[in-house]
């Protein structure tokens, strides 16, 4: 069995996460895949294979050396994005791809155009894997799952490779921000870990946004609109004015990249009486979140004064830039660089304009940067990966195991 075979099997199991569900995992398909993975890991010969009721699967690749070296972990998530259909995924392998645009058969408007996809254009001759046009592929993050299982099988089959204890963690519901919620760092028992949940071959990510979520609620006064003169205060109109006055040409997702943060109104629950606007705050510097919060509050207060509404403001911490933790453990990132180079690649280091489970896990005491697995166009029906990228991800995991034992 190859890493590609594993990947093609995993993506056909519907593990789409569901934000509206309060159970953990949020959908039963995730448990179906986790149960299959638990059996597979036992079959490979891993020890301490445990799958808990919340859908966290852990296992151990036993050490092959006598001396004690740090235990490291590798982690991937089994769920897929709720933004796209994940049932009935039909993976297609375009063997030795010839460089022509790829038209996905179940929806001829879904076309991977080489001109729009420089990363794809660099993969002529590789075996490209896509979905069929109506669903996502699920390389995010079943590419990571497949790479980890294959690396485990390889290490068990090659006891001559010197490595310490390696812990494996498969978690649910990353895509809805709950992946770290029930992750038992103590039970995992590793000094550090690596999520396998990244893009291009060679990518190493150890900086993420710091993130807060704000809810700004405008409270108006509702009455029958036929008899409302001088009495009605319309919270819908106040919220519309508020959104319109938020910065357009700066600190917005549409106008920023690199290391710039933003404020992002993304959801509105509206009625005349009460309208809430949900706003995401993002910045690579945690202190910068406070400045952005003040910008939003300033606009909200001004609008409330202008419209005669009242406001309620609620701010929730979401996650913090993992670099704040990883800077205290430089060897964790250094050894990842070394493993990537030994796999014949140059490390590509760039900040994640989002968060990962690693952002949360790092602050829970498990320093966890992110490694590539060859996910491209994730959360899209144009998602793709390649067999060659998957194989490189496996190689990096094996090299990482070696580097930590040196
Ligand atoms: Zn992911």
Short mmCIF file of C-alpha atoms and ligand atoms in Angstrom, two decimals:
data_model
loop_
_atom_site.label_atom_id
_atom_site.label_comp_id
_atom_site.label_asym_id
_atom_site.label_seq_id
_atom_site.Cartn_x
_atom_site.Cartn_y
_atom_site.Cartn_z
CA UNK A 1 0.00 0.00 0.00
CA UNK A 2 1.31 3.46 -0.88
CA UNK A 3 0.66 6.87 0.64
CA UNK A 4 -1.47 7.66 -2.44
CA UNK A 5 -3.60 4.52 -1.90
CA UNK A 6 -4.19 5.52 1.70
CA UNK A 7 -5.08 9.06 0.72
CA UNK A 8 -7.56 7.94 -1.96
CA UNK A 9 -9.35 5.74 0.58
CA UNK A 10 -9.54 8.38 3.31
CA UNK A 11 -10.96 11.12 1.09
CA UNK A 12 -13.95 8.96 0.16
CA UNK A 13 -15.21 9.03 3.75
CA UNK A 14 -17.37 12.10 4.39
CA UNK A 15 -15.90 13.88 7.42
CA UNK A 16 -17.28 17.36 6.83
CA UNK A 17 -17.40 19.28 10.12
CA UNK A 18 -20.63 20.94 11.24
CA UNK A 19 -20.47 24.17 13.21
CA UNK A 20 -24.12 23.89 14.25
CA UNK A 21 -23.51 20.59 16.03
CA UNK A 22 -22.65 20.62 19.71
CA UNK A 23 -21.36 17.04 19.78
CA UNK A 24 -17.70 16.10 19.55
CA UNK A 25 -16.81 15.10 16.92
CA UNK A 26 -19.38 17.33 15.27
CA UNK A 27 -20.28 14.67 12.66
CA UNK A 28 -20.36 10.84 12.79
CA UNK A 29 -18.31 10.42 9.60
CA UNK A 30 -15.24 11.63 11.47
CA UNK A 31 -15.60 8.72 13.91
CA UNK A 32 -15.95 6.33 10.97
CA UNK A 33 -12.58 7.45 9.63
CA UNK A 34 -10.98 7.56 13.09
CA UNK A 35 -12.13 4.01 13.83
CA UNK A 36 -10.69 2.82 10.51
CA UNK A 37 -7.42 4.63 11.28
CA UNK A 38 -7.20 3.07 14.74
CA UNK A 39 -7.48 -0.39 13.18
CA UNK A 40 -4.94 0.50 10.54
CA UNK A 41 -2.43 1.78 13.10
CA UNK A 42 -2.84 -1.41 15.17
CA UNK A 43 -2.36 -3.45 12.00
CA UNK A 44 0.87 -1.62 11.24
CA UNK A 45 2.13 -2.56 14.71
CA UNK A 46 1.86 0.71 16.63
CA UNK A 47 1.37 0.54 20.39
CA UNK A 48 -0.85 2.48 22.83
CA UNK A 49 -3.51 3.00 20.16
CA UNK A 50 -6.41 4.79 21.85
CA UNK A 51 -9.51 6.45 20.45
CA UNK A 52 -11.51 8.42 23.00
CA UNK A 53 -15.20 9.29 22.99
CA UNK A 54 -14.51 12.81 21.70
CA UNK A 55 -12.76 11.47 18.62
CA UNK A 56 -9.11 11.94 19.54
CA UNK A 57 -6.93 9.10 18.29
CA UNK A 58 -3.44 8.67 19.73
CA UNK A 59 -0.80 6.02 19.07
CA UNK A 60 2.90 5.37 19.55
CA UNK A 61 5.71 4.42 17.20
CA UNK A 62 8.09 2.80 19.69
CA UNK A 63 11.68 4.00 19.94
CA UNK A 64 14.37 1.97 18.17
CA UNK A 65 17.27 3.13 20.33
CA UNK A 66 18.48 2.46 23.88
CA UNK A 67 19.23 5.99 24.97
CA UNK A 68 16.56 8.50 25.90
CA UNK A 69 15.79 11.22 23.38
CA UNK A 70 12.84 13.64 23.35
CA UNK A 71 9.46 12.22 22.38
CA UNK A 72 7.99 14.16 19.47
CA UNK A 73 4.50 14.12 18.00
CA UNK A 74 2.91 14.38 14.55
CA UNK A 75 -0.68 15.57 14.29
CA UNK A 76 -3.33 15.88 11.58
CA UNK A 77 -7.07 16.55 11.55
CA UNK A 78 -9.62 14.19 10.02
CA UNK A 79 -12.46 16.67 9.36
CA UNK A 80 -13.00 18.72 6.22
CA UNK A 81 -14.30 22.25 5.76
CA UNK A 82 -18.04 22.89 6.24
CA UNK A 83 -17.83 25.48 3.45
CA UNK A 84 -17.93 22.84 0.71
CA UNK A 85 -19.73 19.52 0.13
CA UNK A 86 -17.64 16.61 1.40
CA UNK A 87 -19.93 13.65 0.64
CA UNK A 88 -19.36 11.44 -2.39
CA UNK A 89 -15.83 12.66 -3.07
CA UNK A 90 -14.57 10.96 -6.24
CA UNK A 91 -10.80 11.42 -6.31
CA UNK A 92 -9.23 11.42 -9.77
CA UNK A 93 -5.56 10.74 -10.39
CA UNK A 94 -4.21 12.52 -13.47
CA UNK A 95 -1.14 10.34 -13.99
CA UNK A 96 1.95 11.99 -15.40
CA UNK A 97 -0.03 15.14 -15.92
CA UNK A 98 0.83 16.71 -19.27
CA UNK A 99 0.45 20.38 -18.30
CA UNK A 100 -2.95 21.03 -19.91
CA UNK A 101 -5.87 22.65 -18.06
CA UNK A 102 -7.74 20.05 -16.01
CA UNK A 103 -11.52 20.07 -16.55
CA UNK A 104 -13.30 18.34 -13.70
CA UNK A 105 -15.85 15.97 -15.24
CA UNK A 106 -18.86 16.41 -12.93
CA UNK A 107 -18.95 20.18 -13.50
CA UNK A 108 -17.35 21.41 -16.70
CA UNK A 109 -17.18 24.95 -15.25
CA UNK A 110 -14.72 23.68 -12.63
CA UNK A 111 -11.43 24.02 -14.44
CA UNK A 112 -7.91 24.08 -13.03
CA UNK A 113 -6.35 26.60 -15.40
CA UNK A 114 -2.61 26.39 -15.53
CA UNK A 115 -2.41 30.14 -16.15
CA UNK A 116 -4.11 30.82 -12.77
CA UNK A 117 -2.24 28.13 -10.85
CA UNK A 118 1.52 28.69 -10.79
CA UNK A 119 2.03 25.97 -8.17
CA UNK A 120 0.25 23.49 -10.42
CA UNK A 121 2.24 24.60 -13.46
CA UNK A 122 5.39 23.58 -11.59
CA UNK A 123 4.16 19.96 -11.36
CA UNK A 124 4.14 18.80 -14.98
CA UNK A 125 4.85 15.07 -15.12
CA UNK A 126 3.58 14.48 -11.59
CA UNK A 127 0.50 12.45 -10.65
CA UNK A 128 -2.03 15.16 -9.80
CA UNK A 129 -5.05 14.29 -7.65
CA UNK A 130 -8.28 16.29 -7.87
CA UNK A 131 -11.93 15.80 -6.96
CA UNK A 132 -14.53 15.47 -9.71
CA UNK A 133 -15.95 19.00 -9.68
CA UNK A 134 -18.81 19.07 -7.18
CA UNK A 135 -17.01 18.50 -3.88
CA UNK A 136 -13.77 19.43 -2.21
CA UNK A 137 -10.99 16.85 -2.35
CA UNK A 138 -10.13 16.78 1.34
CA UNK A 139 -6.35 16.97 1.00
CA UNK A 140 -6.87 19.41 3.88
CA UNK A 141 -6.09 17.44 5.91
CA UNK A 142 -6.30 13.85 4.73
CA UNK A 143 -2.98 14.45 2.97
CA UNK A 144 -1.55 14.96 6.47
CA UNK A 145 -3.32 11.87 7.81
CA UNK A 146 -2.07 9.71 4.92
CA UNK A 147 1.50 11.03 5.22
CA UNK A 148 1.58 10.25 8.95
CA UNK A 149 0.18 6.71 8.57
CA UNK A 150 2.61 5.97 5.73
CA UNK A 151 5.58 7.35 7.71
CA UNK A 152 4.54 5.17 10.67
CA UNK A 153 4.36 2.09 8.42
CA UNK A 154 7.78 2.94 6.99
CA UNK A 155 9.41 3.42 10.38
CA UNK A 156 7.95 0.19 11.76
CA UNK A 157 9.13 -1.70 8.66
CA UNK A 158 12.63 -0.22 9.02
CA UNK A 159 13.77 -0.74 12.61
CA UNK A 160 17.32 0.07 11.47
CA UNK A 161 16.31 3.75 11.36
CA UNK A 162 17.33 5.29 14.69
CA UNK A 163 14.56 7.30 16.29
CA UNK A 164 13.01 7.98 19.66
CA UNK A 165 9.37 7.54 20.66
CA UNK A 166 7.03 9.18 18.17
CA UNK A 167 3.46 9.98 19.16
CA UNK A 168 0.68 10.26 16.61
CA UNK A 169 -2.44 12.37 17.16
CA UNK A 170 -5.49 12.52 14.89
CA UNK A 171 -8.07 15.07 15.97
CA UNK A 172 -11.59 16.12 14.92
CA UNK A 173 -13.18 19.47 14.05
CA UNK A 174 -10.14 21.62 13.26
CA UNK A 175 -12.08 23.39 10.53
CA UNK A 176 -14.60 24.73 13.03
CA UNK A 177 -11.90 25.84 15.46
CA UNK A 178 -12.47 23.07 18.01
CA UNK A 179 -9.58 20.75 17.18
CA UNK A 180 -7.60 21.51 20.31
CA UNK A 181 -10.62 21.66 22.66
CA UNK A 182 -10.29 18.13 24.04
CA UNK A 183 -6.69 17.39 23.06
CA UNK A 184 -5.07 15.86 26.14
CA UNK A 185 -1.53 17.26 26.01
CA UNK A 186 -0.50 15.32 29.12
CA UNK A 187 -1.69 12.01 27.72
CA UNK A 188 0.02 12.81 24.41
CA UNK A 189 3.25 13.14 26.37
CA UNK A 190 5.45 14.72 23.72
CA UNK A 191 7.98 17.52 24.12
CA UNK A 192 6.80 19.16 20.90
CA UNK A 193 4.75 18.25 17.87
CA UNK A 194 4.25 19.10 14.22
CA UNK A 195 0.90 19.47 12.52
CA UNK A 196 0.99 18.12 8.97
CA UNK A 197 -1.51 20.53 7.47
CA UNK A 198 0.25 22.87 5.07
CA UNK A 199 0.60 23.70 1.40
CA UNK A 200 3.51 23.77 -0.96
CA UNK A 201 6.38 21.29 -0.77
CA UNK A 202 8.93 22.63 1.72
CA UNK A 203 6.61 24.92 3.67
CA UNK A 204 7.28 25.38 7.37
CA UNK A 205 4.95 27.64 9.33
CA UNK A 206 5.63 28.82 12.84
CA UNK A 207 3.86 32.18 12.95
CA UNK A 208 0.10 32.59 12.97
CA UNK A 209 -2.25 35.43 13.62
CA UNK A 210 -3.36 36.32 17.12
CA UNK A 211 -7.13 36.33 16.95
CA UNK A 212 -10.12 37.70 18.85
CA UNK A 213 -13.79 37.61 17.91
CA UNK A 214 -16.00 40.62 18.65
CA UNK A 215 -19.75 40.93 18.71
CA UNK A 216 -21.16 44.44 18.44
CA UNK A 217 -24.89 44.59 19.17
CA UNK A 218 -27.04 47.62 18.41
CA UNK A 219 -30.22 47.84 20.46
CA UNK A 220 -33.01 49.88 18.96
CA UNK A 221 -36.72 50.18 19.62
CA UNK A 222 -39.32 48.35 17.56
CA UNK A 223 -42.93 49.34 17.06
CA UNK A 224 -45.56 48.87 14.34
CA UNK A 225 -44.05 50.61 11.31
CA UNK A 226 -47.37 52.26 10.46
CA UNK A 227 -47.35 54.15 13.75
CA UNK A 228 -43.61 54.51 14.28
CA UNK A 229 -43.05 58.18 13.62
CA UNK A 230 -40.77 59.67 16.21
CA UNK A 231 -40.64 56.39 18.12
CA UNK A 232 -38.93 53.61 16.17
CA UNK A 233 -35.16 53.27 16.46
CA UNK A 234 -34.01 50.84 13.78
CA UNK A 235 -31.03 48.72 14.87
CA UNK A 236 -30.70 47.27 11.34
CA UNK A 237 -29.98 50.72 9.96
CA UNK A 238 -27.52 51.48 12.77
CA UNK A 239 -25.62 48.26 12.07
CA UNK A 240 -25.54 49.03 8.35
CA UNK A 241 -24.05 52.44 9.08
CA UNK A 242 -21.53 50.86 11.44
CA UNK A 243 -20.38 48.35 8.84
CA UNK A 244 -20.14 51.07 6.20
CA UNK A 245 -17.95 53.22 8.45
CA UNK A 246 -15.43 50.47 9.22
CA UNK A 247 -12.16 51.06 7.34
CA UNK A 248 -12.46 50.18 3.62
CA UNK A 249 -9.01 50.90 2.28
CA UNK A 250 -6.91 49.56 5.15
CA UNK A 251 -6.98 46.84 7.87
CA UNK A 252 -9.49 44.79 5.83
CA UNK A 253 -9.01 41.25 4.48
CA UNK A 254 -9.52 42.61 0.95
CA UNK A 255 -6.70 45.15 1.27
CA UNK A 256 -4.01 43.41 3.35
CA UNK A 257 -1.48 40.63 3.07
CA UNK A 258 1.86 39.58 4.57
CA UNK A 259 2.17 40.79 8.14
CA UNK A 260 -0.79 43.22 8.13
CA UNK A 261 -3.76 42.45 10.36
CA UNK A 262 -7.39 43.36 9.82
CA UNK A 263 -10.90 43.80 11.21
CA UNK A 264 -13.51 41.76 9.37
CA UNK A 265 -17.30 42.02 9.80
CA UNK A 266 -18.54 38.63 8.59
CA UNK A 267 -21.96 37.86 9.99
CA UNK A 268 -25.06 39.86 10.90
CA UNK A 269 -28.13 38.80 12.89
CA UNK A 270 -30.60 41.53 12.18
CA UNK A 271 -33.90 42.78 13.54
CA UNK A 272 -35.21 46.29 14.16
CA UNK A 273 -35.05 45.73 17.89
CA UNK A 274 -31.59 44.20 18.05
CA UNK A 275 -28.87 43.68 15.44
CA UNK A 276 -25.56 41.95 16.13
CA UNK A 277 -22.52 42.20 13.90
CA UNK A 278 -19.77 39.64 14.34
CA UNK A 279 -16.30 40.99 13.66
CA UNK A 280 -13.00 39.12 13.50
CA UNK A 281 -9.87 40.86 14.77
CA UNK A 282 -6.51 39.63 13.46
CA UNK A 283 -2.93 40.77 14.06
CA UNK A 284 0.46 39.06 14.23
CA UNK A 285 1.24 41.11 17.35
CA UNK A 286 -1.16 40.37 20.18
CA UNK A 287 -1.01 43.98 21.41
CA UNK A 288 -2.19 45.05 17.95
CA UNK A 289 -5.53 43.33 18.58
CA UNK A 290 -6.32 45.90 21.24
CA UNK A 291 -5.72 48.77 18.80
CA UNK A 292 -8.04 47.16 16.28
CA UNK A 293 -10.66 46.59 18.94
CA UNK A 294 -10.50 50.31 19.80
CA UNK A 295 -11.01 51.24 16.13
CA UNK A 296 -14.16 49.08 16.00
CA UNK A 297 -15.44 50.36 19.34
CA UNK A 298 -14.83 53.96 18.29
CA UNK A 299 -16.95 53.54 15.15
CA UNK A 300 -19.67 51.69 17.09
CA UNK A 301 -19.92 54.41 19.75
CA UNK A 302 -20.10 57.15 17.17
CA UNK A 303 -22.87 55.34 15.28
CA UNK A 304 -24.79 54.67 18.50
CA UNK A 305 -24.63 58.39 19.34
CA UNK A 306 -25.77 59.34 15.83
CA UNK A 307 -28.66 56.87 15.69
CA UNK A 308 -29.97 56.82 19.24
CA UNK A 309 -29.22 53.12 19.66
CA UNK A 310 -27.48 51.49 22.58
CA UNK A 311 -24.54 49.14 22.08
CA UNK A 312 -23.27 46.01 23.76
CA UNK A 313 -19.75 44.84 22.96
CA UNK A 314 -18.41 41.39 23.66
CA UNK A 315 -14.82 40.25 22.90
CA UNK A 316 -13.68 36.62 22.98
CA UNK A 317 -10.10 35.41 22.70
CA UNK A 318 -9.73 32.87 19.90
CA UNK A 319 -6.01 32.01 19.59
CA UNK A 320 -2.56 33.57 19.81
CA UNK A 321 0.47 33.72 17.54
CA UNK A 322 2.30 30.43 18.11
CA UNK A 323 5.61 32.19 17.58
CA UNK A 324 5.34 33.66 21.08
CA UNK A 325 5.81 30.08 22.35
CA UNK A 326 8.05 28.71 19.60
CA UNK A 327 10.64 31.49 20.06
CA UNK A 328 11.28 29.94 23.47
CA UNK A 329 11.97 26.54 21.87
CA UNK A 330 14.06 27.38 18.81
CA UNK A 331 15.21 23.77 18.36
CA UNK A 332 11.66 22.75 17.39
CA UNK A 333 11.70 24.90 14.24
CA UNK A 334 15.44 24.37 13.59
CA UNK A 335 15.05 20.60 13.47
CA UNK A 336 12.11 20.91 11.10
CA UNK A 337 14.30 23.00 8.79
CA UNK A 338 16.99 20.35 8.96
CA UNK A 339 14.52 17.55 8.16
CA UNK A 340 13.12 19.47 5.18
CA UNK A 341 16.64 20.04 3.80
CA UNK A 342 17.50 16.37 4.24
CA UNK A 343 14.47 15.51 2.15
CA UNK A 344 16.11 17.53 -0.61
CA UNK A 345 13.90 20.61 -0.28
CA UNK A 346 14.48 24.23 0.70
CA UNK A 347 12.37 25.35 3.66
CA UNK A 348 9.75 27.92 2.64
CA UNK A 349 8.89 30.00 5.70
CA UNK A 350 5.94 32.34 5.74
CA UNK A 351 3.40 33.52 8.30
CA UNK A 352 -0.01 31.81 8.36
CA UNK A 353 -2.76 34.39 7.85
CA UNK A 354 -5.01 32.31 10.04
CA UNK A 355 -4.63 29.90 12.90
CA UNK A 356 -4.03 26.21 13.20
CA UNK A 357 -4.56 23.69 15.93
CA UNK A 358 -0.86 24.29 16.54
CA UNK A 359 -1.57 27.88 17.61
CA UNK A 360 -3.75 26.61 20.43
CA UNK A 361 -1.65 23.53 21.26
CA UNK A 362 1.50 25.66 21.55
CA UNK A 363 -0.17 27.69 24.30
CA UNK A 364 -1.43 24.48 25.94
CA UNK A 365 2.21 23.44 26.51
CA UNK A 366 2.90 21.54 23.27
CA UNK A 367 5.01 23.70 20.93
CA UNK A 368 3.59 22.83 17.49
CA UNK A 369 4.65 24.40 14.18
CA UNK A 370 3.06 23.32 10.89
CA UNK A 371 4.58 21.36 8.00
CA UNK A 372 3.50 21.07 4.38
CA UNK A 373 1.57 18.11 2.99
CA UNK A 374 0.87 19.39 -0.52
CA UNK A 375 -2.59 20.87 0.04
CA UNK A 376 -3.50 23.36 -2.69
CA UNK A 377 -6.71 25.40 -3.17
CA UNK A 378 -8.09 24.01 0.05
CA UNK A 379 -11.79 24.53 0.91
CA UNK A 380 -12.50 24.58 -2.83
CA UNK A 381 -13.75 22.20 -5.47
CA UNK A 382 -10.51 23.02 -7.28
CA UNK A 383 -8.51 21.50 -4.42
CA UNK A 384 -5.61 19.33 -5.60
CA UNK A 385 -2.47 17.59 -4.43
CA UNK A 386 0.12 15.35 -6.05
CA UNK A 387 1.54 11.94 -5.29
CA UNK A 388 5.03 13.44 -5.33
CA UNK A 389 4.11 16.08 -2.70
CA UNK A 390 2.57 13.40 -0.48
CA UNK A 391 5.71 11.28 -0.74
CA UNK A 392 7.88 14.27 0.19
CA UNK A 393 5.74 14.87 3.27
CA UNK A 394 6.30 11.25 4.31
CA UNK A 395 10.04 11.67 3.80
CA UNK A 396 10.14 14.80 5.95
CA UNK A 397 8.40 12.98 8.83
CA UNK A 398 10.92 10.14 8.62
CA UNK A 399 13.82 12.61 8.53
CA UNK A 400 12.36 14.49 11.48
CA UNK A 401 12.30 11.28 13.50
CA UNK A 402 16.00 10.76 12.70
CA UNK A 403 17.04 14.35 13.41
CA UNK A 404 15.47 14.30 16.90
CA UNK A 405 17.42 11.14 17.76
CA UNK A 406 20.81 12.61 16.88
ZN1 LIG B 1 -6.35 21.84 7.66
#
